[in-house]
Amino acid sequence: MLNLSACSVVLDNVESEDLPADRENYLVRIGMIDKGENVRFFTSGGVPFEEAGQLFTDVRVGSYWLPDHDHQEDKVQSILLKDVTAIEFTDRDAWTYADYVTVTPAKGTDMKVYLPGSDDFPERFYEALKKQWRNVNAQK
């Protein structure tokens, strides 16, 4: 069983509650996060870090998919936590399908953040995301 602390990193599977600065810099370069944001939870679901990831920071939740070199299918999406009206966890309860979080913004369409991961990582991601969302909303 894998037990992650608040500052642990598992770079082989890229499932983390913290990321090194060079990885956060990559996320800034691809437009996933802004400089100075702190990634709180991250997973790539077994896909290389540079190709895919699902995460939340102190101010946003999002995901990216960069599957090819000509960037025709690239997708980088996020929603600021201050704009979120609801967050719902779906436990697929099957090893063939990933759990996911549905994030509902005040304006626009819902976003699903898929959370492939080991053991209890998806649920811990969701609980920590909800807590951060409440913290952001308390500051409004």
JSON list of N, CA, C and O in Angstrom, two decimals, residues 66-111:
[
{"chain": "A", "resi": 66, "resn": "LEU", "atom": "N", "xyz": [-1.88, 16.00, -24.13]},
{"chain": "A", "resi": 66, "resn": "LEU", "atom": "CA", "xyz": [-1.00, 16.44, -25.22]},
{"chain": "A", "resi": 66, "resn": "LEU", "atom": "C", "xyz": [-0.48, 15.19, -25.93]},
{"chain": "A", "resi": 66, "resn": "LEU", "atom": "O", "xyz": [0.68, 14.83, -25.79]},
{"chain": "A", "resi": 67, "resn": "PRO", "atom": "N", "xyz": [-1.32, 14.53, -26.73]},
{"chain": "A", "resi": 67, "resn": "PRO", "atom": "CA", "xyz": [-0.99, 13.21, -27.26]},
{"chain": "A", "resi": 67, "resn": "PRO", "atom": "C", "xyz": [-0.08, 13.16, -28.48]},
{"chain": "A", "resi": 67, "resn": "PRO", "atom": "O", "xyz": [0.43, 12.10, -28.81]},
{"chain": "A", "resi": 68, "resn": "ASP", "atom": "N", "xyz": [0.11, 14.27, -29.18]},
{"chain": "A", "resi": 68, "resn": "ASP", "atom": "CA", "xyz": [0.87, 14.20, -30.42]},
{"chain": "A", "resi": 68, "resn": "ASP", "atom": "C", "xyz": [1.83, 15.37, -30.56]},
{"chain": "A", "resi": 68, "resn": "ASP", "atom": "O", "xyz": [1.72, 16.37, -29.87]},
{"chain": "A", "resi": 69, "resn": "HIS", "atom": "N", "xyz": [2.75, 15.24, -31.48]},
{"chain": "A", "resi": 69, "resn": "HIS", "atom": "CA", "xyz": [3.78, 16.27, -31.64]},
{"chain": "A", "resi": 69, "resn": "HIS", "atom": "C", "xyz": [3.34, 17.44, -32.52]},
{"chain": "A", "resi": 69, "resn": "HIS", "atom": "O", "xyz": [3.93, 18.50, -32.47]},
{"chain": "A", "resi": 70, "resn": "ASP", "atom": "N", "xyz": [2.29, 17.26, -33.30]},
{"chain": "A", "resi": 70, "resn": "ASP", "atom": "CA", "xyz": [1.83, 18.38, -34.13]},
{"chain": "A", "resi": 70, "resn": "ASP", "atom": "C", "xyz": [0.73, 19.19, -33.42]},
{"chain": "A", "resi": 70, "resn": "ASP", "atom": "O", "xyz": [0.21, 20.14, -33.98]},
{"chain": "A", "resi": 71, "resn": "HIS", "atom": "N", "xyz": [0.39, 18.80, -32.22]},
{"chain": "A", "resi": 71, "resn": "HIS", "atom": "CA", "xyz": [-0.51, 19.55, -31.33]},
{"chain": "A", "resi": 71, "resn": "HIS", "atom": "C", "xyz": [-1.93, 19.71, -31.87]},
{"chain": "A", "resi": 71, "resn": "HIS", "atom": "O", "xyz": [-2.66, 20.59, -31.43]},
{"chain": "A", "resi": 72, "resn": "GLN", "atom": "N", "xyz": [-2.36, 18.85, -32.77]},
{"chain": "A", "resi": 72, "resn": "GLN", "atom": "CA", "xyz": [-3.72, 18.93, -33.33]},
{"chain": "A", "resi": 72, "resn": "GLN", "atom": "C", "xyz": [-4.77, 18.49, -32.31]},
{"chain": "A", "resi": 72, "resn": "GLN", "atom": "O", "xyz": [-5.88, 18.96, -32.35]},
{"chain": "A", "resi": 73, "resn": "GLU", "atom": "N", "xyz": [-4.40, 17.56, -31.42]},
{"chain": "A", "resi": 73, "resn": "GLU", "atom": "CA", "xyz": [-5.37, 17.02, -30.46]},
{"chain": "A", "resi": 73, "resn": "GLU", "atom": "C", "xyz": [-5.13, 17.53, -29.04]},
{"chain": "A", "resi": 73, "resn": "GLU", "atom": "O", "xyz": [-5.75, 17.03, -28.11]},
{"chain": "A", "resi": 74, "resn": "ASP", "atom": "N", "xyz": [-4.26, 18.49, -28.86]},
{"chain": "A", "resi": 74, "resn": "ASP", "atom": "CA", "xyz": [-3.95, 18.99, -27.52]},
{"chain": "A", "resi": 74, "resn": "ASP", "atom": "C", "xyz": [-5.18, 19.57, -26.85]},
{"chain": "A", "resi": 74, "resn": "ASP", "atom": "O", "xyz": [-6.00, 20.24, -27.49]},
{"chain": "A", "resi": 75, "resn": "LYS", "atom": "N", "xyz": [-5.28, 19.31, -25.55]},
{"chain": "A", "resi": 75, "resn": "LYS", "atom": "CA", "xyz": [-6.39, 19.85, -24.77]},
{"chain": "A", "resi": 75, "resn": "LYS", "atom": "C", "xyz": [-5.87, 20.22, -23.39]},
{"chain": "A", "resi": 75, "resn": "LYS", "atom": "O", "xyz": [-5.35, 19.37, -22.66]},
{"chain": "A", "resi": 76, "resn": "VAL", "atom": "N", "xyz": [-5.95, 21.50, -23.07]},
{"chain": "A", "resi": 76, "resn": "VAL", "atom": "CA", "xyz": [-5.57, 22.01, -21.75]},
{"chain": "A", "resi": 76, "resn": "VAL", "atom": "C", "xyz": [-6.79, 22.76, -21.23]},
{"chain": "A", "resi": 76, "resn": "VAL", "atom": "O", "xyz": [-7.23, 23.73, -21.85]},
{"chain": "A", "resi": 77, "resn": "GLN", "atom": "N", "xyz": [-7.34, 22.28, -20.12]},
{"chain": "A", "resi": 77, "resn": "GLN", "atom": "CA", "xyz": [-8.56, 22.91, -19.60]},
{"chain": "A", "resi": 77, "resn": "GLN", "atom": "C", "xyz": [-8.49, 23.06, -18.09]},
{"chain": "A", "resi": 77, "resn": "GLN", "atom": "O", "xyz": [-7.91, 22.22, -17.41]},
{"chain": "A", "resi": 78, "resn": "SER", "atom": "N", "xyz": [-9.07, 24.14, -17.60]},
{"chain": "A", "resi": 78, "resn": "SER", "atom": "CA", "xyz": [-9.12, 24.34, -16.16]},
{"chain": "A", "resi": 78, "resn": "SER", "atom": "C", "xyz": [-10.26, 25.28, -15.81]},
{"chain": "A", "resi": 78, "resn": "SER", "atom": "O", "xyz": [-10.79, 25.99, -16.67]},
{"chain": "A", "resi": 79, "resn": "ILE", "atom": "N", "xyz": [-10.64, 25.24, -14.56]},
{"chain": "A", "resi": 79, "resn": "ILE", "atom": "CA", "xyz": [-11.67, 26.14, -14.01]},
{"chain": "A", "resi": 79, "resn": "ILE", "atom": "C", "xyz": [-11.10, 26.71, -12.72]},
{"chain": "A", "resi": 79, "resn": "ILE", "atom": "O", "xyz": [-10.59, 25.96, -11.88]},
{"chain": "A", "resi": 80, "resn": "LEU", "atom": "N", "xyz": [-11.20, 28.01, -12.56]},
{"chain": "A", "resi": 80, "resn": "LEU", "atom": "CA", "xyz": [-10.78, 28.64, -11.31]},
{"chain": "A", "resi": 80, "resn": "LEU", "atom": "C", "xyz": [-11.73, 28.21, -10.20]},
{"chain": "A", "resi": 80, "resn": "LEU", "atom": "O", "xyz": [-12.96, 28.19, -10.40]},
{"chain": "A", "resi": 81, "resn": "LEU", "atom": "N", "xyz": [-11.18, 27.88, -9.04]},
{"chain": "A", "resi": 81, "resn": "LEU", "atom": "CA", "xyz": [-12.02, 27.41, -7.93]},
{"chain": "A", "resi": 81, "resn": "LEU", "atom": "C", "xyz": [-13.02, 28.47, -7.49]},
{"chain": "A", "resi": 81, "resn": "LEU", "atom": "O", "xyz": [-14.12, 28.13, -7.06]},
{"chain": "A", "resi": 82, "resn": "LYS", "atom": "N", "xyz": [-12.70, 29.74, -7.64]},
{"chain": "A", "resi": 82, "resn": "LYS", "atom": "CA", "xyz": [-13.63, 30.80, -7.25]},
{"chain": "A", "resi": 82, "resn": "LYS", "atom": "C", "xyz": [-14.87, 30.82, -8.14]},
{"chain": "A", "resi": 82, "resn": "LYS", "atom": "O", "xyz": [-15.89, 31.37, -7.77]},
{"chain": "A", "resi": 83, "resn": "ASP", "atom": "N", "xyz": [-14.78, 30.19, -9.33]},
{"chain": "A", "resi": 83, "resn": "ASP", "atom": "CA", "xyz": [-15.91, 30.15, -10.26]},
{"chain": "A", "resi": 83, "resn": "ASP", "atom": "C", "xyz": [-16.71, 28.85, -10.18]},
{"chain": "A", "resi": 83, "resn": "ASP", "atom": "O", "xyz": [-17.68, 28.67, -10.92]},
{"chain": "A", "resi": 84, "resn": "VAL", "atom": "N", "xyz": [-16.32, 27.94, -9.30]},
{"chain": "A", "resi": 84, "resn": "VAL", "atom": "CA", "xyz": [-16.97, 26.63, -9.18]},
{"chain": "A", "resi": 84, "resn": "VAL", "atom": "C", "xyz": [-18.19, 26.73, -8.28]},
{"chain": "A", "resi": 84, "resn": "VAL", "atom": "O", "xyz": [-18.14, 27.33, -7.21]},
{"chain": "A", "resi": 85, "resn": "THR", "atom": "N", "xyz": [-19.29, 26.11, -8.72]},
{"chain": "A", "resi": 85, "resn": "THR", "atom": "CA", "xyz": [-20.51, 26.08, -7.90]},
{"chain": "A", "resi": 85, "resn": "THR", "atom": "C", "xyz": [-20.77, 24.71, -7.28]},
{"chain": "A", "resi": 85, "resn": "THR", "atom": "O", "xyz": [-21.51, 24.61, -6.31]},
{"chain": "A", "resi": 86, "resn": "ALA", "atom": "N", "xyz": [-20.18, 23.65, -7.85]},
{"chain": "A", "resi": 86, "resn": "ALA", "atom": "CA", "xyz": [-20.37, 22.31, -7.29]},
{"chain": "A", "resi": 86, "resn": "ALA", "atom": "C", "xyz": [-19.24, 21.39, -7.72]},
{"chain": "A", "resi": 86, "resn": "ALA", "atom": "O", "xyz": [-18.67, 21.54, -8.80]},
{"chain": "A", "resi": 87, "resn": "ILE", "atom": "N", "xyz": [-18.92, 20.43, -6.84]},
{"chain": "A", "resi": 87, "resn": "ILE", "atom": "CA", "xyz": [-17.93, 19.40, -7.12]},
{"chain": "A", "resi": 87, "resn": "ILE", "atom": "C", "xyz": [-18.54, 18.08, -6.66]},
{"chain": "A", "resi": 87, "resn": "ILE", "atom": "O", "xyz": [-18.98, 17.96, -5.52]},
{"chain": "A", "resi": 88, "resn": "GLU", "atom": "N", "xyz": [-18.55, 17.10, -7.57]},
{"chain": "A", "resi": 88, "resn": "GLU", "atom": "CA", "xyz": [-19.16, 15.81, -7.26]},
{"chain": "A", "resi": 88, "resn": "GLU", "atom": "C", "xyz": [-18.19, 14.68, -7.63]},
{"chain": "A", "resi": 88, "resn": "GLU", "atom": "O", "xyz": [-17.59, 14.70, -8.70]},
{"chain": "A", "resi": 89, "resn": "PHE", "atom": "N", "xyz": [-18.08, 13.71, -6.75]},
{"chain": "A", "resi": 89, "resn": "PHE", "atom": "CA", "xyz": [-17.19, 12.56, -6.96]},
{"chain": "A", "resi": 89, "resn": "PHE", "atom": "C", "xyz": [-17.99, 11.37, -7.47]},
{"chain": "A", "resi": 89, "resn": "PHE", "atom": "O", "xyz": [-19.06, 11.06, -6.94]},
{"chain": "A", "resi": 90, "resn": "THR", "atom": "N", "xyz": [-17.48, 10.71, -8.50]},
{"chain": "A", "resi": 90, "resn": "THR", "atom": "CA", "xyz": [-18.10, 9.49, -9.01]},
{"chain": "A", "resi": 90, "resn": "THR", "atom": "C", "xyz": [-17.10, 8.36, -8.86]},
{"chain": "A", "resi": 90, "resn": "THR", "atom": "O", "xyz": [-16.04, 8.37, -9.46]},
{"chain": "A", "resi": 91, "resn": "ASP", "atom": "N", "xyz": [-17.47, 7.40, -8.01]},
{"chain": "A", "resi": 91, "resn": "ASP", "atom": "CA", "xyz": [-16.65, 6.22, -7.77]},
{"chain": "A", "resi": 91, "resn": "ASP", "atom": "C", "xyz": [-17.12, 5.13, -8.71]},
{"chain": "A", "resi": 91, "resn": "ASP", "atom": "O", "xyz": [-18.22, 4.60, -8.56]},
{"chain": "A", "resi": 92, "resn": "ARG", "atom": "N", "xyz": [-16.31, 4.81, -9.71]},
{"chain": "A", "resi": 92, "resn": "ARG", "atom": "CA", "xyz": [-16.69, 3.81, -10.71]},
{"chain": "A", "resi": 92, "resn": "ARG", "atom": "C", "xyz": [-16.64, 2.39, -10.16]},
{"chain": "A", "resi": 92, "resn": "ARG", "atom": "O", "xyz": [-17.18, 1.49, -10.76]},
{"chain": "A", "resi": 93, "resn": "ASP", "atom": "N", "xyz": [-15.98, 2.19, -9.05]},
{"chain": "A", "resi": 93, "resn": "ASP", "atom": "CA", "xyz": [-15.94, 0.91, -8.37]},
{"chain": "A", "resi": 93, "resn": "ASP", "atom": "C", "xyz": [-15.60, -0.25, -9.31]},
{"chain": "A", "resi": 93, "resn": "ASP", "atom": "O", "xyz": [-16.19, -1.32, -9.24]},
{"chain": "A", "resi": 94, "resn": "ALA", "atom": "N", "xyz": [-14.69, 0.01, -10.23]},
{"chain": "A", "resi": 94, "resn": "ALA", "atom": "CA", "xyz": [-14.24, -1.03, -11.16]},
{"chain": "A", "resi": 94, "resn": "ALA", "atom": "C", "xyz": [-12.82, -0.71, -11.60]},
{"chain": "A", "resi": 94, "resn": "ALA", "atom": "O", "xyz": [-12.47, 0.45, -11.80]},
{"chain": "A", "resi": 95, "resn": "TRP", "atom": "N", "xyz": [-12.00, -1.71, -11.76]},
{"chain": "A", "resi": 95, "resn": "TRP", "atom": "CA", "xyz": [-10.61, -1.47, -12.15]},
{"chain": "A", "resi": 95, "resn": "TRP", "atom": "C", "xyz": [-10.48, -1.05, -13.60]},
{"chain": "A", "resi": 95, "resn": "TRP", "atom": "O", "xyz": [-9.46, -0.51, -14.00]},
{"chain": "A", "resi": 96, "resn": "THR", "atom": "N", "xyz": [-11.52, -1.25, -14.41]},
{"chain": "A", "resi": 96, "resn": "THR", "atom": "CA", "xyz": [-11.45, -0.91, -15.83]},
{"chain": "A", "resi": 96, "resn": "THR", "atom": "C", "xyz": [-11.84, 0.54, -16.13]},
{"chain": "A", "resi": 96, "resn": "THR", "atom": "O", "xyz": [-11.61, 1.02, -17.23]},
{"chain": "A", "resi": 97, "resn": "TYR", "atom": "N", "xyz": [-12.44, 1.22, -15.18]},
{"chain": "A", "resi": 97, "resn": "TYR", "atom": "CA", "xyz": [-12.88, 2.60, -15.39]},
{"chain": "A", "resi": 97, "resn": "TYR", "atom": "C", "xyz": [-12.35, 3.48, -14.27]},
{"chain": "A", "resi": 97, "resn": "TYR", "atom": "O", "xyz": [-12.37, 3.09, -13.11]},
{"chain": "A", "resi": 98, "resn": "ALA", "atom": "N", "xyz": [-11.90, 4.66, -14.61]},
{"chain": "A", "resi": 98, "resn": "ALA", "atom": "CA", "xyz": [-11.36, 5.58, -13.61]},
{"chain": "A", "resi": 98, "resn": "ALA", "atom": "C", "xyz": [-12.48, 6.32, -12.90]},
{"chain": "A", "resi": 98, "resn": "ALA", "atom": "O", "xyz": [-13.50, 6.68, -13.49]},
{"chain": "A", "resi": 99, "resn": "ASP", "atom": "N", "xyz": [-12.27, 6.56, -11.61]},
{"chain": "A", "resi": 99, "resn": "ASP", "atom": "CA", "xyz": [-13.14, 7.46, -10.86]},
{"chain": "A", "resi": 99, "resn": "ASP", "atom": "C", "xyz": [-12.96, 8.85, -11.45]},
{"chain": "A", "resi": 99, "resn": "ASP", "atom": "O", "xyz": [-11.96, 9.13, -12.12]},
{"chain": "A", "resi": 100, "resn": "TYR", "atom": "N", "xyz": [-13.90, 9.74, -11.20]},
{"chain": "A", "resi": 100, "resn": "TYR", "atom": "CA", "xyz": [-13.74, 11.11, -11.68]},
{"chain": "A", "resi": 100, "resn": "TYR", "atom": "C", "xyz": [-14.48, 12.09, -10.81]},
{"chain": "A", "resi": 100, "resn": "TYR", "atom": "O", "xyz": [-15.36, 11.74, -10.02]},
{"chain": "A", "resi": 101, "resn": "VAL", "atom": "N", "xyz": [-14.10, 13.34, -10.94]},
{"chain": "A", "resi": 101, "resn": "VAL", "atom": "CA", "xyz": [-14.74, 14.46, -10.26]},
{"chain": "A", "resi": 101, "resn": "VAL", "atom": "C", "xyz": [-15.39, 15.32, -11.34]},
{"chain": "A", "resi": 101, "resn": "VAL", "atom": "O", "xyz": [-14.75, 15.67, -12.32]},
{"chain": "A", "resi": 102, "resn": "THR", "atom": "N", "xyz": [-16.65, 15.64, -11.14]},
{"chain": "A", "resi": 102, "resn": "THR", "atom": "CA", "xyz": [-17.35, 16.56, -12.03]},
{"chain": "A", "resi": 102, "resn": "THR", "atom": "C", "xyz": [-17.32, 17.94, -11.38]},
{"chain": "A", "resi": 102, "resn": "THR", "atom": "O", "xyz": [-17.77, 18.10, -10.25]},
{"chain": "A", "resi": 103, "resn": "VAL", "atom": "N", "xyz": [-16.76, 18.90, -12.09]},
{"chain": "A", "resi": 103, "resn": "VAL", "atom": "CA", "xyz": [-16.63, 20.27, -11.58]},
{"chain": "A", "resi": 103, "resn": "VAL", "atom": "C", "xyz": [-17.60, 21.14, -12.38]},
{"chain": "A", "resi": 103, "resn": "VAL", "atom": "O", "xyz": [-17.55, 21.18, -13.60]},
{"chain": "A", "resi": 104, "resn": "THR", "atom": "N", "xyz": [-18.50, 21.82, -11.66]},
{"chain": "A", "resi": 104, "resn": "THR", "atom": "CA", "xyz": [-19.51, 22.66, -12.30]},
{"chain": "A", "resi": 104, "resn": "THR", "atom": "C", "xyz": [-19.17, 24.13, -12.08]},
{"chain": "A", "resi": 104, "resn": "THR", "atom": "O", "xyz": [-19.13, 24.58, -10.93]},
{"chain": "A", "resi": 105, "resn": "PRO", "atom": "N", "xyz": [-18.92, 24.87, -13.16]},
{"chain": "A", "resi": 105, "resn": "PRO", "atom": "CA", "xyz": [-18.64, 26.30, -13.03]},
{"chain": "A", "resi": 105, "resn": "PRO", "atom": "C", "xyz": [-19.94, 27.11, -13.02]},
{"chain": "A", "resi": 105, "resn": "PRO", "atom": "O", "xyz": [-20.99, 26.62, -13.46]},
{"chain": "A", "resi": 106, "resn": "ALA", "atom": "N", "xyz": [-19.87, 28.34, -12.54]},
{"chain": "A", "resi": 106, "resn": "ALA", "atom": "CA", "xyz": [-21.04, 29.23, -12.56]},
{"chain": "A", "resi": 106, "resn": "ALA", "atom": "C", "xyz": [-21.48, 29.49, -14.00]},
{"chain": "A", "resi": 106, "resn": "ALA", "atom": "O", "xyz": [-22.67, 29.58, -14.28]},
{"chain": "A", "resi": 107, "resn": "LYS", "atom": "N", "xyz": [-20.53, 29.61, -14.91]},
{"chain": "A", "resi": 107, "resn": "LYS", "atom": "CA", "xyz": [-20.82, 29.82, -16.33]},
{"chain": "A", "resi": 107, "resn": "LYS", "atom": "C", "xyz": [-20.01, 28.81, -17.12]},
{"chain": "A", "resi": 107, "resn": "LYS", "atom": "O", "xyz": [-18.88, 28.50, -16.77]},
{"chain": "A", "resi": 108, "resn": "GLY", "atom": "N", "xyz": [-20.57, 28.32, -18.21]},
{"chain": "A", "resi": 108, "resn": "GLY", "atom": "CA", "xyz": [-19.86, 27.35, -19.03]},
{"chain": "A", "resi": 108, "resn": "GLY", "atom": "C", "xyz": [-20.31, 25.93, -18.75]},
{"chain": "A", "resi": 108, "resn": "GLY", "atom": "O", "xyz": [-21.28, 25.69, -18.05]},
{"chain": "A", "resi": 109, "resn": "THR", "atom": "N", "xyz": [-19.56, 24.99, -19.29]},
{"chain": "A", "resi": 109, "resn": "THR", "atom": "CA", "xyz": [-19.94, 23.59, -19.17]},
{"chain": "A", "resi": 109, "resn": "THR", "atom": "C", "xyz": [-19.14, 22.88, -18.09]},
{"chain": "A", "resi": 109, "resn": "THR", "atom": "O", "xyz": [-18.02, 23.28, -17.75]},
{"chain": "A", "resi": 110, "resn": "ASP", "atom": "N", "xyz": [-19.73, 21.82, -17.56]},
{"chain": "A", "resi": 110, "resn": "ASP", "atom": "CA", "xyz": [-19.06, 21.00, -16.56]},
{"chain": "A", "resi": 110, "resn": "ASP", "atom": "C", "xyz": [-17.77, 20.41, -17.14]},
{"chain": "A", "resi": 110, "resn": "ASP", "atom": "O", "xyz": [-17.66, 20.20, -18.33]},
{"chain": "A", "resi": 111, "resn": "MET", "atom": "N", "xyz": [-16.84, 20.12, -16.25]},
{"chain": "A", "resi": 111, "resn": "MET", "atom": "CA", "xyz": [-15.60, 19.48, -16.64]},
{"chain": "A", "resi": 111, "resn": "MET", "atom": "C", "xyz": [-15.43, 18.22, -15.78]},
{"chain": "A", "resi": 111, "resn": "MET", "atom": "O", "xyz": [-15.63, 18.28, -14.56]}
]
